[in-house]
mmCIF file of C-alpha atoms and ligand atoms in Angstrom:
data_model
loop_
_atom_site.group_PDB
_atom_site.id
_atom_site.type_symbol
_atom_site.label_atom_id
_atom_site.label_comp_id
_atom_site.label_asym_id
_atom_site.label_seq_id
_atom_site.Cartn_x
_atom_site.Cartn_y
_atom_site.Cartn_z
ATOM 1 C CA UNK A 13 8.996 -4.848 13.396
ATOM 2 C CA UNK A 14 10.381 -6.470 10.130
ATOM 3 C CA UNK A 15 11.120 -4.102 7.425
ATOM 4 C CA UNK A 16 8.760 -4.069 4.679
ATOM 5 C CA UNK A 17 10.132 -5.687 1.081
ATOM 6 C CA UNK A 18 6.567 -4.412 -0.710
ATOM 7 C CA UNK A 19 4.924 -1.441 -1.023
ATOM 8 C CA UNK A 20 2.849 -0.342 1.566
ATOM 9 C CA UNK A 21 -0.351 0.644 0.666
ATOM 10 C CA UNK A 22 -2.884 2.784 2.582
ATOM 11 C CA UNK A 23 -6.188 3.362 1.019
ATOM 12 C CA UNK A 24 -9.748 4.901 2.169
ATOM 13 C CA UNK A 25 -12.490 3.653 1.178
ATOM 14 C CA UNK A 26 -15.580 6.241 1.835
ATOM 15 C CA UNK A 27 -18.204 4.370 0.235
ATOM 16 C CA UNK A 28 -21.603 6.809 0.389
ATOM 17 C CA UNK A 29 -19.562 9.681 2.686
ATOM 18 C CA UNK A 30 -18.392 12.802 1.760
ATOM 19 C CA UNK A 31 -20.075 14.928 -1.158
ATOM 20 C CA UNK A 32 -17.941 17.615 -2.931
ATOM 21 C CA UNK A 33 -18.115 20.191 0.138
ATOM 22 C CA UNK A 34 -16.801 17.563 2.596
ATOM 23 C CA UNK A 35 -14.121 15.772 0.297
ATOM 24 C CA UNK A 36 -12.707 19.673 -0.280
ATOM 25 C CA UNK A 37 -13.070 20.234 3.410
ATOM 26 C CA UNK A 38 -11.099 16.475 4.017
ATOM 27 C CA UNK A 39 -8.800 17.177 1.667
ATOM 28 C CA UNK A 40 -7.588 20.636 2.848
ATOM 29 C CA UNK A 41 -6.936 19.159 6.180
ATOM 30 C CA UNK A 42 -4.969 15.992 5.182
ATOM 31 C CA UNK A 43 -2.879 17.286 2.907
ATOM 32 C CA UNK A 44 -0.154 19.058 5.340
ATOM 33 C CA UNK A 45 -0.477 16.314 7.918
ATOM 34 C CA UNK A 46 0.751 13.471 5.303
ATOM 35 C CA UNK A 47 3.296 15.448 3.994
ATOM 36 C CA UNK A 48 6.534 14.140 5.130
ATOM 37 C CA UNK A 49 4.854 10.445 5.065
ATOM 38 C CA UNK A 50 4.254 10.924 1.135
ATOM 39 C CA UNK A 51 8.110 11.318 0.481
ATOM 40 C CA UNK A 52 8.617 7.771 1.001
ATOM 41 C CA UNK A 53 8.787 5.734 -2.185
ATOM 42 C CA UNK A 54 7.188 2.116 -1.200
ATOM 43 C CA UNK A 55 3.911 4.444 0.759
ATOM 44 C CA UNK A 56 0.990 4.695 -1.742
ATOM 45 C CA UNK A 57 -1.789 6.472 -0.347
ATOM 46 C CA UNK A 58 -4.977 6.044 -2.157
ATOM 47 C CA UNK A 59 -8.757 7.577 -1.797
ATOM 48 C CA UNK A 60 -11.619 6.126 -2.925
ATOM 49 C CA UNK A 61 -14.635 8.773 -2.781
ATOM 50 C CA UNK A 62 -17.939 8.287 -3.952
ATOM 51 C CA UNK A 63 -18.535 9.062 -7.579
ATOM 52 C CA UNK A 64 -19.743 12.904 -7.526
ATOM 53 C CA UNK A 65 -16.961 14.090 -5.358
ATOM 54 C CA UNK A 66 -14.344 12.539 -7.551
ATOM 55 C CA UNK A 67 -13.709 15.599 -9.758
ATOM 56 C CA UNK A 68 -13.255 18.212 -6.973
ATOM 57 C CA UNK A 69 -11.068 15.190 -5.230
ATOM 58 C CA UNK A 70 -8.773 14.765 -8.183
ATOM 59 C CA UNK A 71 -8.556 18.423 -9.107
ATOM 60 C CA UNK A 72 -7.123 19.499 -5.256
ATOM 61 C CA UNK A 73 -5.492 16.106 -3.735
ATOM 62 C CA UNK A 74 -1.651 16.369 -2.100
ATOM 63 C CA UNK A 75 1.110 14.939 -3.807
ATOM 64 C CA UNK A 76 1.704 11.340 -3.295
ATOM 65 C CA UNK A 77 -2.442 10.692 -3.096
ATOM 66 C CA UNK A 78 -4.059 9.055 -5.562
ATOM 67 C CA UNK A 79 -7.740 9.046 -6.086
ATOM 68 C CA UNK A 80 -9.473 5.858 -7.070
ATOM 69 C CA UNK A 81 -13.228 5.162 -8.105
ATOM 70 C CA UNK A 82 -15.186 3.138 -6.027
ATOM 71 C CA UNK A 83 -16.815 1.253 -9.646
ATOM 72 C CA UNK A 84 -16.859 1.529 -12.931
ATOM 73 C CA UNK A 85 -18.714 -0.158 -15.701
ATOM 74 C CA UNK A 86 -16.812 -2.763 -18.165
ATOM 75 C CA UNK A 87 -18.156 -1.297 -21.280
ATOM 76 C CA UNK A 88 -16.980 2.315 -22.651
ATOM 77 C CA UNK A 89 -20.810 3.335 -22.882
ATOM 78 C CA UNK A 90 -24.582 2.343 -23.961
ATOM 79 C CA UNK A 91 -27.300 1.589 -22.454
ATOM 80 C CA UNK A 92 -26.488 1.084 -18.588
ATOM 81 C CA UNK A 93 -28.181 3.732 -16.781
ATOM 82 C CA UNK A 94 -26.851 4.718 -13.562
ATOM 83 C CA UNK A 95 -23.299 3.241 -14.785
ATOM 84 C CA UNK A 96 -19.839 5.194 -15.718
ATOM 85 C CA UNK A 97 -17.345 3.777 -17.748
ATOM 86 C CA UNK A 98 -13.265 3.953 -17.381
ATOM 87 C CA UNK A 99 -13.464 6.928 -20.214
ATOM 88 C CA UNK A 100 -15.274 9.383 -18.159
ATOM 89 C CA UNK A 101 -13.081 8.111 -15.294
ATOM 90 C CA UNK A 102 -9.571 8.763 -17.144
ATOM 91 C CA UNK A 103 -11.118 12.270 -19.284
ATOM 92 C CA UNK A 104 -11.045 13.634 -15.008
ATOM 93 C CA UNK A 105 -7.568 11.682 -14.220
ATOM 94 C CA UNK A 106 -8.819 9.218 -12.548
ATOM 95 C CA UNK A 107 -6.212 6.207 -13.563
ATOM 96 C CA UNK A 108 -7.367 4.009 -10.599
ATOM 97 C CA UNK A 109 -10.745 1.951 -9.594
ATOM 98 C CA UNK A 110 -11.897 -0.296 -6.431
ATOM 99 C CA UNK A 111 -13.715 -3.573 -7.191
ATOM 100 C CA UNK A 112 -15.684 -6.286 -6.126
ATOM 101 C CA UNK A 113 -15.718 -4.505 -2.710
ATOM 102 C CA UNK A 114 -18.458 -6.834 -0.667
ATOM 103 C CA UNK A 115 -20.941 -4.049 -0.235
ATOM 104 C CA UNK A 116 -21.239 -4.370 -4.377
ATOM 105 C CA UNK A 117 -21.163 -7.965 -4.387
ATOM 106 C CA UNK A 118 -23.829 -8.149 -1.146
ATOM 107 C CA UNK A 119 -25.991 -5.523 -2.193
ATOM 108 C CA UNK A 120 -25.765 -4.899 -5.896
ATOM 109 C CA UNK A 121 -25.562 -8.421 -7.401
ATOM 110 C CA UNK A 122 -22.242 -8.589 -8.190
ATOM 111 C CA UNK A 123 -20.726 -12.086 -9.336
ATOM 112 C CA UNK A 124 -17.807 -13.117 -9.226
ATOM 113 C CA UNK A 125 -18.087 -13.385 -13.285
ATOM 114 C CA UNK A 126 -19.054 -9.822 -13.319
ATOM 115 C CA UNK A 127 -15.960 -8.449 -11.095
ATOM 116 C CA UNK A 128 -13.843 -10.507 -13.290
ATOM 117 C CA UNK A 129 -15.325 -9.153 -16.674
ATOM 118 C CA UNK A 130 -14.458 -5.457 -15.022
ATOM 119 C CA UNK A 131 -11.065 -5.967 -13.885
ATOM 120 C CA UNK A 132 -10.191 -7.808 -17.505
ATOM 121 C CA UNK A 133 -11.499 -4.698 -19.176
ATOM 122 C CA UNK A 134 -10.314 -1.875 -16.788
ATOM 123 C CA UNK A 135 -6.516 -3.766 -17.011
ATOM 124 C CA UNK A 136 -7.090 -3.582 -20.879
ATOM 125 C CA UNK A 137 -7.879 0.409 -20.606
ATOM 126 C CA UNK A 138 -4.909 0.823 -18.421
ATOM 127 C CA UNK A 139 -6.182 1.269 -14.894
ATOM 128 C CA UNK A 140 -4.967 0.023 -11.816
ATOM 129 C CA UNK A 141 -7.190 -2.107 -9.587
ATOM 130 C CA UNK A 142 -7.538 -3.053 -5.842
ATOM 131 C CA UNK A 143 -9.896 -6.443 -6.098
ATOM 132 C CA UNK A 144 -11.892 -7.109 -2.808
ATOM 133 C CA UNK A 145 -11.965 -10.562 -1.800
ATOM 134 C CA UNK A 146 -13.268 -11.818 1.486
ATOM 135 C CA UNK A 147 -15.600 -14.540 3.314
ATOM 136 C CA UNK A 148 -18.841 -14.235 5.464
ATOM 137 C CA UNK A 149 -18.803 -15.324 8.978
ATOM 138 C CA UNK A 150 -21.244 -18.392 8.030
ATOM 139 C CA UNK A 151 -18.627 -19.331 5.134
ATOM 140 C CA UNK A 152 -15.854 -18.872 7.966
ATOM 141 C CA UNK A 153 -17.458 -20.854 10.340
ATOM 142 C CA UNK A 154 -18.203 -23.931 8.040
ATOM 143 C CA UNK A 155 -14.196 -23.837 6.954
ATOM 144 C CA UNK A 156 -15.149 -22.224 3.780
ATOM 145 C CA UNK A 157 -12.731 -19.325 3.358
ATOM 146 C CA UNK A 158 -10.254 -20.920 0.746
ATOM 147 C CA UNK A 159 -12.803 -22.074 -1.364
ATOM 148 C CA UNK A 160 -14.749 -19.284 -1.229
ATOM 149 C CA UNK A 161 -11.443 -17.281 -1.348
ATOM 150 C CA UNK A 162 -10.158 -19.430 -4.873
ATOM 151 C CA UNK A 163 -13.354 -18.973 -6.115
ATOM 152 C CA UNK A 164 -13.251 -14.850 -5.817
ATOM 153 C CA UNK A 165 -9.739 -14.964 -6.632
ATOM 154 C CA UNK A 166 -9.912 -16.946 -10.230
ATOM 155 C CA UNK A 167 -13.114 -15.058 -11.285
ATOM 156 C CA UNK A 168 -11.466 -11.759 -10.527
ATOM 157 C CA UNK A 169 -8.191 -12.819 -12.550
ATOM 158 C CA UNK A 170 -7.726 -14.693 -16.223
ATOM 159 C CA UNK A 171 -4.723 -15.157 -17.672
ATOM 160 C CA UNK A 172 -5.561 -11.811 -20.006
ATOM 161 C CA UNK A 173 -4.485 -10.068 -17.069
ATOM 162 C CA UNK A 174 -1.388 -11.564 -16.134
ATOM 163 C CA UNK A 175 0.962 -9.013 -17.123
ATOM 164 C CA UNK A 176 -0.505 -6.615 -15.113
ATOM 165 C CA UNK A 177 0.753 -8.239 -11.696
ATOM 166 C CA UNK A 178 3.614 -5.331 -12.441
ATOM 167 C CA UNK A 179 2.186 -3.066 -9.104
ATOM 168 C CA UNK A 180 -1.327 -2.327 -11.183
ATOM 169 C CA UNK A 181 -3.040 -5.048 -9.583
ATOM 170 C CA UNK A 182 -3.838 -5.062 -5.493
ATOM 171 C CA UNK A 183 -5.779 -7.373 -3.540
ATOM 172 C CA UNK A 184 -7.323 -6.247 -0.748
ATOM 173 C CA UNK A 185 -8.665 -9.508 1.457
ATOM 174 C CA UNK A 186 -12.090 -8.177 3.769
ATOM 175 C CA UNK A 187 -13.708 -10.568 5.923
ATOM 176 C CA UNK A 188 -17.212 -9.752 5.419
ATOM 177 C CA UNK A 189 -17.553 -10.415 9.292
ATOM 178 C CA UNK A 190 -14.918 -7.900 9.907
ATOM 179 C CA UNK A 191 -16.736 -4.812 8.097
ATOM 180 C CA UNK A 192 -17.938 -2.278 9.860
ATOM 181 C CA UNK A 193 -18.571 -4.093 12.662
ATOM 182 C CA UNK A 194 -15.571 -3.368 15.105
ATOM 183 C CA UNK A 195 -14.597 -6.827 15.265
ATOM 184 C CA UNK A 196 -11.252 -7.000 13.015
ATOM 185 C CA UNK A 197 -9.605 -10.279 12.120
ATOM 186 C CA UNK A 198 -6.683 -10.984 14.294
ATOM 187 C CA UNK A 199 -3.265 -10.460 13.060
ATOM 188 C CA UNK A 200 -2.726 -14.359 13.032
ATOM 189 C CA UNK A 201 -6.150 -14.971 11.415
ATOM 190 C CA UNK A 202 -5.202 -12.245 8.905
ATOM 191 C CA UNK A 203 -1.655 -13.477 8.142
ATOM 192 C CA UNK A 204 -3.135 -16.800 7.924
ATOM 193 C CA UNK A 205 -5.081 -15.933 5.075
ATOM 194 C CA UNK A 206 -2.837 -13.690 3.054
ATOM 195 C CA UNK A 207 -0.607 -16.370 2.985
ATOM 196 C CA UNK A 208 -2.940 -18.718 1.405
ATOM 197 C CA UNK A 209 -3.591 -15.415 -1.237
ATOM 198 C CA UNK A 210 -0.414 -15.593 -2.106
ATOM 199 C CA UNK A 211 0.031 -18.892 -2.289
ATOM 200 C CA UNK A 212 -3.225 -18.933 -4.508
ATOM 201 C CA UNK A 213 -1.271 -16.455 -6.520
ATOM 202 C CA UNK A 214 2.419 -18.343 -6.492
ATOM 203 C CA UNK A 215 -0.179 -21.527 -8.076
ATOM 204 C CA UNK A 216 -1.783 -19.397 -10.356
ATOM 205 C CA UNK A 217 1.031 -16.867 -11.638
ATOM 206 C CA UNK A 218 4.195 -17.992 -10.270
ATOM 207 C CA UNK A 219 6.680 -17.104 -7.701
ATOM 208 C CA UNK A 220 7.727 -13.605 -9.221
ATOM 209 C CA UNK A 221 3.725 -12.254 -9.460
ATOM 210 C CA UNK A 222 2.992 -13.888 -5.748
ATOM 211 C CA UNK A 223 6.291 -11.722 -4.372
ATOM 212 C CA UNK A 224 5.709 -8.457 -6.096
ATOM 213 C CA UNK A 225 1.572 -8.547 -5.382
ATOM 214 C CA UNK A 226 0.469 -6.321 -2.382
ATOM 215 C CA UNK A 227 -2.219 -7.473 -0.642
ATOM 216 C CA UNK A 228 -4.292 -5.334 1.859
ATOM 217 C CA UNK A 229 -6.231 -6.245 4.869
ATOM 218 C CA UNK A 230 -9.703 -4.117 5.179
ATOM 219 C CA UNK A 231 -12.223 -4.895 8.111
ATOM 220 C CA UNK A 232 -12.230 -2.116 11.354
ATOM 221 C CA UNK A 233 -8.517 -1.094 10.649
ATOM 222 C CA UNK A 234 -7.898 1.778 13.129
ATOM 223 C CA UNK A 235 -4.926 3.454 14.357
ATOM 224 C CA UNK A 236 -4.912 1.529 17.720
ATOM 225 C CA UNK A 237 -5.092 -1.819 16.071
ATOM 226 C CA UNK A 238 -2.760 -0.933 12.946
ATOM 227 C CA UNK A 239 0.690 -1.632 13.913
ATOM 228 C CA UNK A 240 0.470 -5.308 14.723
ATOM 229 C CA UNK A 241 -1.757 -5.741 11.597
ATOM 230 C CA UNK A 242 1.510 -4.398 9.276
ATOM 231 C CA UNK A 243 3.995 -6.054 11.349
ATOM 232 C CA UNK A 244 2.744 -9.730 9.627
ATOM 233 C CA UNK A 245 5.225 -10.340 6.819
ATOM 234 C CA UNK A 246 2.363 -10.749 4.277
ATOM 235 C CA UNK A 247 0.372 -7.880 4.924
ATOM 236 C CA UNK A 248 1.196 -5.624 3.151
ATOM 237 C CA UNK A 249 -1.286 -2.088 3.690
ATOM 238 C CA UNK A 250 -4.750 -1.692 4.756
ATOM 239 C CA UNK A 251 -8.107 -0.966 2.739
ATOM 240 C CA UNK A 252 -10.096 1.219 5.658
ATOM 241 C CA UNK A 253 -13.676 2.369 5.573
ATOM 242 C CA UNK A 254 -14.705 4.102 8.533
ATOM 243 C CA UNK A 255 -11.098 5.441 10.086
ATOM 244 C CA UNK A 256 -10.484 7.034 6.819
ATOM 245 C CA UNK A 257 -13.495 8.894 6.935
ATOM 246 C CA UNK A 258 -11.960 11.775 9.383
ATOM 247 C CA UNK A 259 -8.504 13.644 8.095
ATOM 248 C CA UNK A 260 -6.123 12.909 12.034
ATOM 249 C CA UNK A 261 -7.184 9.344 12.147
ATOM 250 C CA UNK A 262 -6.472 8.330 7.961
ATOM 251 C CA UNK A 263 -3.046 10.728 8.334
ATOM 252 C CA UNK A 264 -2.471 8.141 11.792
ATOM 253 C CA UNK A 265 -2.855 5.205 9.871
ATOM 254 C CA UNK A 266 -0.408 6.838 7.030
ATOM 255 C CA UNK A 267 1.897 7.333 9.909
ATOM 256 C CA UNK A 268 2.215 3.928 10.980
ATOM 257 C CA UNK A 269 2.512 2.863 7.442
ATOM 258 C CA UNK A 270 5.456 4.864 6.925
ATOM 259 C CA UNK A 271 6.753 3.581 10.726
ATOM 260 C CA UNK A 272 6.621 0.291 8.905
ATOM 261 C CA UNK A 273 8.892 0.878 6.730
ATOM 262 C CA UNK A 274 11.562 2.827 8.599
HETATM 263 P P1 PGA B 330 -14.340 -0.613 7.739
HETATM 264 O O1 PGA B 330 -14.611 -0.850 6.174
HETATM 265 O O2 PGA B 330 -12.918 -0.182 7.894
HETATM 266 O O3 PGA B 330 -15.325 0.442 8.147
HETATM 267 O O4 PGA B 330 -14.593 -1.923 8.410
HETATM 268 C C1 PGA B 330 -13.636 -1.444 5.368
HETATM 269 C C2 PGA B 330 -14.136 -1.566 3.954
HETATM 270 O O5 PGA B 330 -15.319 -1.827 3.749
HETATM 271 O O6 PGA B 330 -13.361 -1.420 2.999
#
């Protein structure tokens, strides 16, 4: 396996799992089996669980975990009912937000005008950001994915948040095809596309921002397909849904993570 020059990222995603008694439950577990993992500099190990269980997540996580927010609202408050704003988010500690994930963009209307209008704002309040980009298998199938792909990429991304392509800014690239559904992209397929991300990004930002920028492959990671996923030069972590949802199969893929960069 090539040694890793970026940081490798591992991060859960646990969309509607886990309430309070269950995150404390995960949490207790997972904490002593990532311990020696968590000592390595270039491992980040993130958590993204759902909204309510946030505060008991932040209050009890290991060292070397950060917790995340799986949305937030662009505005600091007002009138959006059922919406939280990076304020509440940082008054709890929370310094770090998903977005554009596909579930939001599939189920909850989100445009690519909208994602970019939250990550301008949350980079403005200081927050890091993992960005979701990703294709359906219809847009695959009819050669879509770099337009489709350029299209999420330069909505997500103005130029007012250039500077923050300093390790606050992740991309995380999810087939849609690929979530949830046991069918992951192949290593090749995967590498295939990061490359054109970071391309997109070289184009966009330069050489120095397309280098530094980790980008993270989501869709059925698991610990037996892992490994050959972080041995492509340009991946550079995983965003996982369903494997991160028990404690011995997230602290497996934090294990081959910090394989990668022994
Ligand atoms: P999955 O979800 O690992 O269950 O496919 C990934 C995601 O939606 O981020």
């Amino acid at each position: 396996m090539t040694q890793k020059q970026r940081t490798i990222h591992i991060a859960g995603n646990w969309k509607m799992n886990h309430g309070p008694k269950a995150t404390e439950d995960f949490l207790k577990e997972f904490a002593p089996m990532i311990q020696s993992d968590t000592q390595k500099s270039q491992l980040k190990v993130t958590l993204f669980p759902p909204l309510l269980s946030l505060y008991h997540a932040v209050n009890m996580v290991a060292q070397g975990v950060t917790i995340g927010a799986q949305n937030a609202h662009y505005e600091h408050s007002g009138a959006f009912t059922g919406e939280i704003s990076g304020d509440f988010l940082k008054e709890i500690n929370i310094h770090s937000v998903l977005i554009g994930h596909s579930e939001r963009r599939q189920y909850f209307g989100e445009t690519n005008e909208l994602i970019g209008k939250k990550v301008t704002s949350l980079i403005k309040q200081d927050f890091e950001v993992m960005v979701c980009v990703g294709e359906t298998k219809e847009e695959r199938e009819r050669n879509e994915t770099e337009t489709i792909l350029s299209k999420q990429l330069e909505g997500a991304f103005s130029d007012q948040v250039e500077h923050a392509f300093d390790g606050r800014i992740a991309i995380a690239y999810e087939p849609v095809w690929a979530i949830g559904t046991g069918l992951t992209a192949t290593p090749e397929q995967a590498e295939q596309t990061h490359q054109f991300i970071r391309k997109w990004l070289w184009d966009r930002f330069g050489m120095a921002v397309s280098g530094r920028t980790s980008i993270l492959y989501g869709g059925s990671v698991k610990p037996d397909n892992i490994d050959k996923l972080l041995s492509c030069p340009n991946i550079d972590g995983a965003l996982v849904g369903g494997a991160s949802l028990k404690a011995d199969s997230l602290a497996s893929l934090v294990h081959s993570a910090a394989k990668a960069l022994a």
